[in-house]
Amino acid sequence: MDLRLLLPSLIPSSQSVYVLVFYFVYLAVAGEILPGKVIRGVVLSDGSQLRYRCNGLLALTMLVTILGVSAKLGVLSPLVVADRGLELLSATFIFCVLVTLVLYITGRNSSDKSSSLKPHISGNLVHDWWFGIQLNPQFMSIDLKFFFVRAGMMGWLLINLSILAKSFQDGSLSQSMILYQIFCALYILDYFVHEEYMTSTWDIIAERLGFMLVFGDLLWIPFTFSIQGWWLLHNKVELTAPAIVANCFVFLIGYMVFRGANKQKHIFKKNPKTPIWGKPPVVVGGKLLASGYWGIARHCNYLGDLMLALSFSLPCGISSPVPYFYPIYLLILLIWRERRDEERCAEKYKEIWAEYLRLVPYRILPYVY
């Protein structure tokens, strides 16, 4: 790429800033006023439970409708993201840095003793800024961690839709682009249909909110998970019928494992006696589920996630490694996260964890890893 053209396009324009501000303001207002199922989070160490309003699907539907009507009336171009992708990326990065600096300063000065807001300070500035100081910081009653995840997932879909509009305009729409767009849209919509399951994930219940999560949610998810779409916009790939069928098969199996595993875990945390696959659950030490998908591998949901990531890249063919950045990155991330998770579990559960390892010996992929 020509750096003389690339560098100027990274400078945020006023329009890109307006787009970003509108997006965050809309999500903040919609999240507070739109109706939705109110979910209690997991019980924290001090016995408290946060409440989450799961109205993401309605908020997303309304946002896409508003943007669609605006595009029809000529108020807003559907290509605004596709044409200003790099500007929006750099504006989002600056926002992430500023937000996490505020979180760092606010966290250090907090004297709150609750599990959500108690400061965890290591004394290492970089460490505390990167991993965060507080578990569930809020802004005007908005749970920021839950808000940022929602913003990232919706942003991914909006980027894809703008890329799709761009391919229509350029006359470059292909079967590969359609397949990629369908898979991603189904995955994102499914996330919001089951948004309440997010409240029991490791990010929400255990990770503190620092640059790692803010950057990951707001920039990494929408801008790197859409690399396949950007690549297909400039590279036309013709798929054979068997390749399309195989790609659909990978997506469906990945979805079944990913959604099934997460659903089983969420239900188990709500009611540990709920049958799994028609049988009473096998529970180690009254705490660790060893039934269903969780009896096959200790992180079976990661296997489903990896298969889904692969299905997003397969429509791009095998002529370039660029579209496979997402599944490769996700593989590295999930193995790193799985190792961190297991270290914490071994320390927390001790002999119970040893028994669990005996019952479920595989980490992610049965008989392989």
mmCIF file of C-alpha atoms in Angstrom:
data_model
loop_
_atom_site.group_PDB
_atom_site.id
_atom_site.type_symbol
_atom_site.label_atom_id
_atom_site.label_comp_id
_atom_site.label_asym_id
_atom_site.label_seq_id
_atom_site.Cartn_x
_atom_site.Cartn_y
_atom_site.Cartn_z
ATOM 1 C CA MET A 1 0.000 0.000 0.000
ATOM 2 C CA ASP A 2 1.119 3.549 -0.712
ATOM 3 C CA LEU A 3 1.910 5.128 2.669
ATOM 4 C CA ARG A 4 1.381 8.588 1.171
ATOM 5 C CA LEU A 5 -2.263 7.650 0.663
ATOM 6 C CA LEU A 6 -2.623 5.482 3.756
ATOM 7 C CA LEU A 7 -1.436 7.897 6.431
ATOM 8 C CA PRO A 8 -3.768 10.810 5.533
ATOM 9 C CA SER A 9 -6.737 8.429 5.478
ATOM 10 C CA LEU A 10 -5.984 7.476 9.087
ATOM 11 C CA ILE A 11 -6.583 11.029 10.300
ATOM 12 C CA PRO A 12 -10.129 11.216 11.702
ATOM 13 C CA SER A 13 -12.354 13.730 9.960
ATOM 14 C CA SER A 14 -15.172 15.598 11.672
ATOM 15 C CA GLN A 15 -17.654 13.315 9.902
ATOM 16 C CA SER A 16 -16.066 10.159 11.283
ATOM 17 C CA VAL A 17 -16.154 11.661 14.775
ATOM 18 C CA TYR A 18 -19.825 12.587 14.327
ATOM 19 C CA VAL A 19 -20.618 9.023 13.216
ATOM 20 C CA LEU A 20 -18.871 7.591 16.270
ATOM 21 C CA VAL A 21 -20.534 10.021 18.684
ATOM 22 C CA PHE A 22 -23.983 9.351 17.205
ATOM 23 C CA TYR A 23 -23.389 5.611 17.482
ATOM 24 C CA PHE A 24 -22.409 5.660 21.150
ATOM 25 C CA VAL A 25 -25.120 8.130 22.132
ATOM 26 C CA TYR A 26 -27.751 6.048 20.360
ATOM 27 C CA LEU A 27 -26.627 2.851 22.091
ATOM 28 C CA ALA A 28 -26.561 4.550 25.495
ATOM 29 C CA VAL A 29 -30.065 5.991 25.118
ATOM 30 C CA ALA A 30 -31.567 2.906 23.471
ATOM 31 C CA GLY A 31 -30.060 0.629 26.094
ATOM 32 C CA GLU A 32 -31.728 2.606 28.856
ATOM 33 C CA ILE A 33 -35.185 3.335 27.412
ATOM 34 C CA LEU A 34 -36.046 0.389 25.163
ATOM 35 C CA PRO A 35 -37.913 -2.505 26.797
ATOM 36 C CA GLY A 36 -36.027 -5.724 27.357
ATOM 37 C CA LYS A 37 -35.641 -8.694 29.636
ATOM 38 C CA VAL A 38 -33.832 -7.741 32.845
ATOM 39 C CA ILE A 39 -31.306 -10.399 33.835
ATOM 40 C CA ARG A 40 -29.523 -10.801 37.137
ATOM 41 C CA GLY A 41 -25.829 -11.416 36.754
ATOM 42 C CA VAL A 42 -23.846 -14.022 38.645
ATOM 43 C CA VAL A 43 -23.478 -13.619 42.386
ATOM 44 C CA LEU A 44 -20.285 -11.681 43.085
ATOM 45 C CA SER A 45 -17.943 -12.336 46.006
ATOM 46 C CA ASP A 46 -19.717 -9.772 48.184
ATOM 47 C CA GLY A 47 -23.111 -11.348 47.472
ATOM 48 C CA SER A 48 -24.271 -8.618 45.091
ATOM 49 C CA GLN A 49 -25.763 -9.157 41.636
ATOM 50 C CA LEU A 50 -25.746 -6.692 38.779
ATOM 51 C CA ARG A 51 -28.790 -6.251 36.566
ATOM 52 C CA TYR A 52 -28.568 -6.235 32.776
ATOM 53 C CA ARG A 53 -31.284 -5.052 30.398
ATOM 54 C CA CYS A 54 -31.036 -7.381 27.406
ATOM 55 C CA ASN A 55 -32.647 -5.276 24.682
ATOM 56 C CA GLY A 56 -29.782 -5.470 22.188
ATOM 57 C CA LEU A 57 -31.823 -7.134 19.441
ATOM 58 C CA LEU A 58 -34.464 -4.405 19.551
ATOM 59 C CA ALA A 59 -31.796 -1.686 19.694
ATOM 60 C CA LEU A 60 -30.003 -3.210 16.699
ATOM 61 C CA THR A 61 -33.230 -3.595 14.701
ATOM 62 C CA MET A 62 -34.181 0.022 15.322
ATOM 63 C CA LEU A 63 -30.689 1.263 14.461
ATOM 64 C CA VAL A 64 -30.579 -0.609 11.138
ATOM 65 C CA THR A 65 -34.085 0.691 10.354
ATOM 66 C CA ILE A 66 -33.088 4.279 11.150
ATOM 67 C CA LEU A 67 -29.962 3.994 9.012
ATOM 68 C CA GLY A 68 -31.912 2.353 6.179
ATOM 69 C CA VAL A 69 -34.549 5.104 6.146
ATOM 70 C CA SER A 70 -31.831 7.775 6.362
ATOM 71 C CA ALA A 71 -30.059 6.228 3.373
ATOM 72 C CA LYS A 72 -33.328 6.077 1.425
ATOM 73 C CA LEU A 73 -33.974 9.772 2.115
ATOM 74 C CA GLY A 74 -30.425 10.692 1.206
ATOM 75 C CA VAL A 75 -29.628 11.931 4.708
ATOM 76 C CA LEU A 76 -26.831 9.416 5.237
ATOM 77 C CA SER A 77 -24.853 7.381 2.749
ATOM 78 C CA PRO A 78 -24.792 3.611 3.376
ATOM 79 C CA LEU A 79 -21.163 3.748 2.231
ATOM 80 C CA VAL A 80 -20.047 6.053 5.027
ATOM 81 C CA VAL A 81 -18.265 3.230 6.855
ATOM 82 C CA ALA A 82 -16.858 1.537 3.757
ATOM 83 C CA ASP A 83 -15.507 4.864 2.468
ATOM 84 C CA ARG A 84 -14.170 6.047 5.838
ATOM 85 C CA GLY A 85 -13.115 2.752 7.412
ATOM 86 C CA LEU A 86 -9.576 3.827 8.306
ATOM 87 C CA GLU A 87 -10.771 7.151 9.724
ATOM 88 C CA LEU A 88 -13.293 5.364 11.929
ATOM 89 C CA LEU A 89 -10.641 2.859 12.996
ATOM 90 C CA SER A 90 -8.214 5.578 14.150
ATOM 91 C CA ALA A 91 -11.020 7.595 15.807
ATOM 92 C CA THR A 92 -12.109 4.475 17.679
ATOM 93 C CA PHE A 93 -8.530 3.780 18.767
ATOM 94 C CA ILE A 94 -8.182 7.314 20.168
ATOM 95 C CA PHE A 95 -11.498 6.867 21.981
ATOM 96 C CA CYS A 96 -10.275 3.561 23.499
ATOM 97 C CA VAL A 97 -7.112 5.198 24.808
ATOM 98 C CA LEU A 98 -8.985 8.147 26.324
ATOM 99 C CA VAL A 99 -11.656 5.933 27.922
ATOM 100 C CA THR A 100 -9.128 3.585 29.480
ATOM 101 C CA LEU A 101 -7.094 6.477 30.871
ATOM 102 C CA VAL A 102 -10.250 7.779 32.546
ATOM 103 C CA LEU A 103 -11.011 4.276 33.842
ATOM 104 C CA TYR A 104 -7.472 4.005 35.210
ATOM 105 C CA ILE A 105 -7.606 7.369 36.999
ATOM 106 C CA THR A 106 -11.127 6.781 38.317
ATOM 107 C CA GLY A 107 -10.245 3.288 39.493
ATOM 108 C CA ARG A 108 -7.121 4.382 41.339
ATOM 109 C CA ASN A 109 -9.069 7.081 43.165
ATOM 110 C CA SER A 110 -11.978 4.824 44.081
ATOM 111 C CA SER A 111 -12.540 3.913 47.713
ATOM 112 C CA ASP A 112 -15.533 1.682 46.947
ATOM 113 C CA LYS A 113 -15.334 -1.734 48.654
ATOM 114 C CA SER A 114 -17.938 -3.552 46.521
ATOM 115 C CA SER A 115 -16.840 -6.410 44.270
ATOM 116 C CA SER A 116 -17.732 -4.400 41.173
ATOM 117 C CA LEU A 117 -15.863 -1.194 41.978
ATOM 118 C CA LYS A 118 -13.143 -2.205 44.424
ATOM 119 C CA PRO A 119 -9.798 -1.134 42.913
ATOM 120 C CA HIS A 120 -7.224 -3.863 42.213
ATOM 121 C CA ILE A 121 -3.901 -2.058 41.942
ATOM 122 C CA SER A 122 -0.695 -3.953 41.224
ATOM 123 C CA GLY A 123 1.512 -0.881 41.281
ATOM 124 C CA ASN A 124 2.560 -1.433 37.653
ATOM 125 C CA LEU A 125 0.965 1.358 35.586
ATOM 126 C CA VAL A 126 1.046 -0.544 32.291
ATOM 127 C CA HIS A 127 -0.372 -3.704 33.870
ATOM 128 C CA ASP A 128 -3.188 -1.851 35.626
ATOM 129 C CA TRP A 129 -4.047 0.175 32.521
ATOM 130 C CA TRP A 130 -4.005 -2.897 30.277
ATOM 131 C CA PHE A 131 -5.960 -5.326 32.481
ATOM 132 C CA GLY A 132 -8.040 -2.718 34.301
ATOM 133 C CA ILE A 133 -8.570 -1.856 37.948
ATOM 134 C CA GLN A 134 -12.316 -2.271 38.509
ATOM 135 C CA LEU A 135 -14.495 -5.239 37.607
ATOM 136 C CA ASN A 136 -17.713 -3.509 36.531
ATOM 137 C CA PRO A 137 -17.294 0.274 36.308
ATOM 138 C CA GLN A 138 -20.365 2.284 35.355
ATOM 139 C CA PHE A 139 -21.117 5.632 33.756
ATOM 140 C CA MET A 140 -24.512 7.231 34.433
ATOM 141 C CA SER A 141 -25.878 3.812 35.506
ATOM 142 C CA ILE A 142 -24.604 2.193 32.283
ATOM 143 C CA ASP A 143 -22.513 -0.940 32.835
ATOM 144 C CA LEU A 144 -19.568 -0.098 30.585
ATOM 145 C CA LYS A 145 -18.330 -3.641 30.071
ATOM 146 C CA PHE A 146 -21.710 -4.881 28.836
ATOM 147 C CA PHE A 147 -22.123 -1.680 26.774
ATOM 148 C CA PHE A 148 -18.778 -2.023 24.991
ATOM 149 C CA VAL A 149 -19.378 -5.668 24.038
ATOM 150 C CA ARG A 150 -22.741 -4.677 22.562
ATOM 151 C CA ALA A 151 -21.163 -1.775 20.666
ATOM 152 C CA GLY A 152 -18.490 -4.030 19.180
ATOM 153 C CA MET A 153 -20.897 -6.714 17.981
ATOM 154 C CA MET A 154 -23.287 -4.191 16.438
ATOM 155 C CA GLY A 155 -20.366 -2.337 14.881
ATOM 156 C CA TRP A 156 -19.226 -5.541 13.181
ATOM 157 C CA LEU A 157 -22.627 -5.926 11.506
ATOM 158 C CA LEU A 158 -22.786 -2.262 10.469
ATOM 159 C CA ILE A 159 -19.338 -2.471 8.866
ATOM 160 C CA ASN A 160 -20.387 -5.598 6.992
ATOM 161 C CA LEU A 161 -23.605 -3.975 5.765
ATOM 162 C CA SER A 162 -21.668 -0.961 4.488
ATOM 163 C CA ILE A 163 -19.220 -3.278 2.707
ATOM 164 C CA LEU A 164 -22.206 -5.096 1.181
ATOM 165 C CA ALA A 165 -23.661 -1.783 -0.057
ATOM 166 C CA LYS A 166 -20.263 -0.891 -1.520
ATOM 167 C CA SER A 167 -20.086 -4.208 -3.391
ATOM 168 C CA PHE A 168 -23.567 -3.535 -4.821
ATOM 169 C CA GLN A 169 -22.473 -0.115 -6.007
ATOM 170 C CA ASP A 170 -19.237 -1.424 -7.527
ATOM 171 C CA GLY A 171 -20.948 -4.370 -9.195
ATOM 172 C CA SER A 172 -18.586 -6.771 -7.427
ATOM 173 C CA LEU A 173 -21.168 -8.737 -5.431
ATOM 174 C CA SER A 174 -20.296 -12.450 -5.508
ATOM 175 C CA GLN A 175 -21.490 -15.737 -4.025
ATOM 176 C CA SER A 176 -18.553 -15.591 -1.641
ATOM 177 C CA MET A 177 -19.573 -12.155 -0.353
ATOM 178 C CA ILE A 178 -23.181 -13.287 0.083
ATOM 179 C CA LEU A 179 -22.107 -16.414 1.969
ATOM 180 C CA TYR A 180 -19.790 -14.436 4.247
ATOM 181 C CA GLN A 181 -22.464 -11.832 4.936
ATOM 182 C CA ILE A 182 -25.121 -14.475 5.757
ATOM 183 C CA PHE A 183 -22.859 -16.367 8.162
ATOM 184 C CA CYS A 184 -21.776 -13.224 10.020
ATOM 185 C CA ALA A 185 -25.306 -11.806 10.166
ATOM 186 C CA LEU A 186 -26.696 -15.053 11.568
ATOM 187 C CA TYR A 187 -23.923 -15.226 14.152
ATOM 188 C CA ILE A 188 -24.401 -11.612 15.272
ATOM 189 C CA LEU A 189 -28.205 -11.819 15.359
ATOM 190 C CA ASP A 190 -27.957 -15.045 17.340
ATOM 191 C CA TYR A 191 -25.696 -13.268 19.824
ATOM 192 C CA PHE A 192 -28.386 -10.686 20.499
ATOM 193 C CA VAL A 193 -31.190 -13.264 20.621
ATOM 194 C CA HIS A 194 -29.217 -14.975 23.398
ATOM 195 C CA GLU A 195 -27.652 -11.794 24.804
ATOM 196 C CA GLU A 196 -28.410 -12.852 28.361
ATOM 197 C CA TYR A 197 -25.877 -15.677 28.032
ATOM 198 C CA MET A 198 -23.156 -13.030 27.847
ATOM 199 C CA THR A 199 -23.791 -12.185 31.491
ATOM 200 C CA SER A 200 -22.253 -15.483 32.614
ATOM 201 C CA THR A 201 -19.146 -15.411 30.407
ATOM 202 C CA TRP A 202 -15.611 -15.089 31.747
ATOM 203 C CA ASP A 203 -15.182 -11.544 30.391
ATOM 204 C CA ILE A 204 -18.188 -10.276 32.315
ATOM 205 C CA ILE A 205 -17.748 -12.149 35.590
ATOM 206 C CA ALA A 206 -13.962 -12.203 35.991
ATOM 207 C CA GLU A 207 -12.015 -9.823 33.712
ATOM 208 C CA ARG A 208 -11.546 -6.257 34.903
ATOM 209 C CA LEU A 209 -12.258 -3.459 32.440
ATOM 210 C CA GLY A 210 -9.026 -2.084 31.052
ATOM 211 C CA PHE A 211 -7.513 -1.376 27.645
ATOM 212 C CA MET A 212 -7.442 -5.076 26.766
ATOM 213 C CA LEU A 213 -11.235 -5.437 26.895
ATOM 214 C CA VAL A 214 -12.134 -1.934 25.680
ATOM 215 C CA PHE A 215 -9.812 -2.191 22.665
ATOM 216 C CA GLY A 216 -10.926 -5.752 22.024
ATOM 217 C CA ASP A 217 -14.626 -4.893 22.116
ATOM 218 C CA LEU A 218 -14.700 -1.547 20.327
ATOM 219 C CA LEU A 219 -11.921 -1.878 17.755
ATOM 220 C CA TRP A 220 -10.661 -5.419 17.438
ATOM 221 C CA ILE A 221 -14.040 -7.155 17.062
ATOM 222 C CA PRO A 222 -15.646 -4.902 14.439
ATOM 223 C CA PHE A 223 -12.570 -3.935 12.427
ATOM 224 C CA THR A 224 -10.606 -7.201 12.322
ATOM 225 C CA PHE A 225 -13.512 -9.655 12.270
ATOM 226 C CA SER A 226 -14.659 -7.902 9.070
ATOM 227 C CA ILE A 227 -11.328 -8.338 7.249
ATOM 228 C CA GLN A 228 -12.868 -11.061 5.072
ATOM 229 C CA GLY A 229 -15.500 -8.623 3.836
ATOM 230 C CA TRP A 230 -12.917 -5.963 3.001
ATOM 231 C CA TRP A 231 -10.826 -8.583 1.194
ATOM 232 C CA LEU A 232 -13.784 -9.869 -0.844
ATOM 233 C CA LEU A 233 -14.614 -6.298 -1.813
ATOM 234 C CA HIS A 234 -11.379 -6.210 -3.804
ATOM 235 C CA ASN A 235 -10.920 -9.903 -4.674
ATOM 236 C CA LYS A 236 -13.598 -11.906 -6.447
ATOM 237 C CA VAL A 237 -13.724 -15.603 -5.532
ATOM 238 C CA GLU A 238 -15.865 -18.145 -7.375
ATOM 239 C CA LEU A 239 -16.833 -21.130 -5.219
ATOM 240 C CA THR A 240 -17.834 -24.557 -6.481
ATOM 241 C CA ALA A 241 -21.072 -26.148 -5.281
ATOM 242 C CA PRO A 242 -19.205 -28.718 -3.096
ATOM 243 C CA ALA A 243 -17.179 -25.882 -1.513
ATOM 244 C CA ILE A 244 -20.370 -23.987 -0.647
ATOM 245 C CA VAL A 245 -21.939 -27.113 0.895
ATOM 246 C CA ALA A 246 -18.777 -27.852 2.903
ATOM 247 C CA ASN A 247 -18.626 -24.241 4.106
ATOM 248 C CA CYS A 248 -22.261 -24.411 5.251
ATOM 249 C CA PHE A 249 -21.530 -27.675 7.044
ATOM 250 C CA VAL A 250 -18.602 -26.122 8.969
ATOM 251 C CA PHE A 251 -20.793 -23.169 9.962
ATOM 252 C CA LEU A 252 -23.722 -25.305 11.130
ATOM 253 C CA ILE A 253 -21.583 -27.721 13.161
ATOM 254 C CA GLY A 254 -19.660 -24.811 14.667
ATOM 255 C CA TYR A 255 -22.884 -23.030 15.573
ATOM 256 C CA MET A 256 -24.380 -26.167 17.126
ATOM 257 C CA VAL A 257 -21.335 -26.723 19.345
ATOM 258 C CA PHE A 258 -20.815 -23.054 20.223
ATOM 259 C CA ARG A 259 -24.418 -22.200 21.038
ATOM 260 C CA GLY A 260 -25.158 -25.583 22.638
ATOM 261 C CA ALA A 261 -22.157 -25.422 24.975
ATOM 262 C CA ASN A 262 -22.814 -21.837 26.046
ATOM 263 C CA LYS A 263 -26.493 -22.556 26.604
ATOM 264 C CA GLN A 264 -25.714 -25.589 28.770
ATOM 265 C CA LYS A 265 -23.278 -23.571 30.887
ATOM 266 C CA HIS A 266 -25.704 -20.690 31.309
ATOM 267 C CA ILE A 267 -28.593 -22.956 32.303
ATOM 268 C CA PHE A 268 -26.374 -24.897 34.701
ATOM 269 C CA LYS A 269 -25.347 -21.690 36.473
ATOM 270 C CA LYS A 270 -28.997 -20.702 36.833
ATOM 271 C CA ASN A 271 -30.217 -24.163 37.916
ATOM 272 C CA PRO A 272 -27.556 -26.876 38.493
ATOM 273 C CA LYS A 273 -30.201 -29.638 38.536
ATOM 274 C CA THR A 274 -31.553 -29.041 35.006
ATOM 275 C CA PRO A 275 -31.155 -32.209 32.866
ATOM 276 C CA ILE A 276 -28.605 -32.101 30.055
ATOM 277 C CA TRP A 277 -29.288 -34.168 26.963
ATOM 278 C CA GLY A 278 -32.139 -35.807 28.880
ATOM 279 C CA LYS A 279 -30.006 -36.960 31.801
ATOM 280 C CA PRO A 280 -29.166 -35.524 35.230
ATOM 281 C CA PRO A 281 -25.967 -33.465 34.960
ATOM 282 C CA VAL A 282 -22.657 -34.866 36.148
ATOM 283 C CA VAL A 283 -21.256 -32.298 38.563
ATOM 284 C CA VAL A 284 -17.816 -32.449 40.165
ATOM 285 C CA GLY A 285 -17.658 -31.136 43.703
ATOM 286 C CA GLY A 286 -21.054 -29.516 43.304
ATOM 287 C CA LYS A 287 -19.500 -26.792 41.126
ATOM 288 C CA LEU A 288 -18.019 -28.053 37.849
ATOM 289 C CA LEU A 289 -20.221 -29.331 35.027
ATOM 290 C CA ALA A 290 -18.952 -32.507 33.340
ATOM 291 C CA SER A 291 -22.009 -33.331 31.217
ATOM 292 C CA GLY A 292 -23.081 -32.625 27.656
ATOM 293 C CA TYR A 293 -20.563 -30.650 25.680
ATOM 294 C CA TRP A 294 -18.686 -29.951 28.904
ATOM 295 C CA GLY A 295 -18.091 -33.667 29.339
ATOM 296 C CA ILE A 296 -16.464 -33.831 25.896
ATOM 297 C CA ALA A 297 -13.908 -31.055 26.395
ATOM 298 C CA ARG A 298 -13.272 -28.531 29.147
ATOM 299 C CA HIS A 299 -13.609 -25.630 26.697
ATOM 300 C CA CYS A 300 -15.848 -27.153 24.037
ATOM 301 C CA ASN A 301 -17.414 -23.755 23.333
ATOM 302 C CA TYR A 302 -14.022 -22.599 22.048
ATOM 303 C CA LEU A 303 -14.076 -25.390 19.452
ATOM 304 C CA GLY A 304 -17.446 -24.149 18.185
ATOM 305 C CA ASP A 305 -16.169 -20.564 18.087
ATOM 306 C CA LEU A 306 -13.120 -21.607 16.076
ATOM 307 C CA MET A 307 -15.246 -23.508 13.551
ATOM 308 C CA LEU A 308 -17.481 -20.470 13.129
ATOM 309 C CA ALA A 309 -14.455 -18.229 12.616
ATOM 310 C CA LEU A 310 -13.160 -20.644 9.980
ATOM 311 C CA SER A 311 -16.541 -20.629 8.217
ATOM 312 C CA PHE A 312 -16.329 -16.824 7.890
ATOM 313 C CA SER A 313 -12.993 -17.161 6.074
ATOM 314 C CA LEU A 314 -13.625 -20.172 3.836
ATOM 315 C CA PRO A 315 -15.732 -18.162 1.328
ATOM 316 C CA CYS A 316 -12.509 -16.288 0.514
ATOM 317 C CA GLY A 317 -10.846 -19.401 -0.886
ATOM 318 C CA ILE A 318 -7.227 -20.314 -0.214
ATOM 319 C CA SER A 319 -5.320 -17.923 -2.482
ATOM 320 C CA SER A 320 -4.283 -15.638 0.382
ATOM 321 C CA PRO A 321 -3.674 -15.981 4.138
ATOM 322 C CA VAL A 322 -5.086 -12.478 4.781
ATOM 323 C CA PRO A 323 -8.763 -13.546 5.161
ATOM 324 C CA TYR A 324 -7.674 -16.206 7.660
ATOM 325 C CA PHE A 325 -6.324 -13.652 10.092
ATOM 326 C CA TYR A 326 -9.426 -13.936 12.300
ATOM 327 C CA PRO A 327 -9.433 -17.740 12.855
ATOM 328 C CA ILE A 328 -5.638 -17.786 13.300
ATOM 329 C CA TYR A 329 -5.768 -14.960 15.814
ATOM 330 C CA LEU A 330 -8.733 -16.543 17.585
ATOM 331 C CA LEU A 331 -6.895 -19.862 17.905
ATOM 332 C CA ILE A 332 -3.960 -18.132 19.602
ATOM 333 C CA LEU A 333 -6.238 -16.042 21.816
ATOM 334 C CA LEU A 334 -8.407 -18.946 22.966
ATOM 335 C CA ILE A 335 -5.454 -21.185 23.772
ATOM 336 C CA TRP A 336 -3.919 -18.323 25.793
ATOM 337 C CA ARG A 337 -7.241 -17.665 27.518
ATOM 338 C CA GLU A 338 -7.826 -21.348 28.166
ATOM 339 C CA ARG A 339 -4.418 -21.634 29.844
ATOM 340 C CA ARG A 340 -5.124 -18.584 32.038
ATOM 341 C CA ASP A 341 -8.561 -19.932 32.900
ATOM 342 C CA GLU A 342 -7.212 -23.340 33.886
ATOM 343 C CA GLU A 343 -4.518 -21.816 36.106
ATOM 344 C CA ARG A 344 -7.160 -19.838 37.975
ATOM 345 C CA CYS A 345 -9.470 -22.842 38.259
ATOM 346 C CA ALA A 346 -6.667 -25.078 39.558
ATOM 347 C CA GLU A 347 -5.916 -22.502 42.245
ATOM 348 C CA LYS A 348 -9.575 -21.939 43.090
ATOM 349 C CA TYR A 349 -10.931 -25.522 43.078
ATOM 350 C CA LYS A 350 -7.761 -27.491 44.013
ATOM 351 C CA GLU A 351 -8.647 -31.198 44.498
ATOM 352 C CA ILE A 352 -12.034 -30.705 42.804
ATOM 353 C CA TRP A 353 -10.205 -29.507 39.707
ATOM 354 C CA ALA A 354 -7.959 -32.585 39.715
ATOM 355 C CA GLU A 355 -11.052 -34.820 39.723
ATOM 356 C CA TYR A 356 -12.559 -32.779 36.896
ATOM 357 C CA LEU A 357 -9.396 -33.233 34.796
ATOM 358 C CA ARG A 358 -9.681 -36.980 35.271
ATOM 359 C CA LEU A 359 -13.284 -37.006 34.021
ATOM 360 C CA VAL A 360 -12.704 -34.527 31.161
ATOM 361 C CA PRO A 361 -9.095 -34.932 29.965
ATOM 362 C CA TYR A 362 -9.321 -32.861 26.756
ATOM 363 C CA ARG A 363 -9.030 -29.081 26.692
ATOM 364 C CA ILE A 364 -10.657 -27.987 23.381
ATOM 365 C CA LEU A 365 -10.497 -30.660 20.667
ATOM 366 C CA PRO A 366 -11.272 -34.219 21.841
ATOM 367 C CA TYR A 367 -8.477 -36.760 21.280
ATOM 368 C CA VAL A 368 -6.165 -34.018 19.939
ATOM 369 C CA TYR A 369 -5.769 -31.241 22.507
#
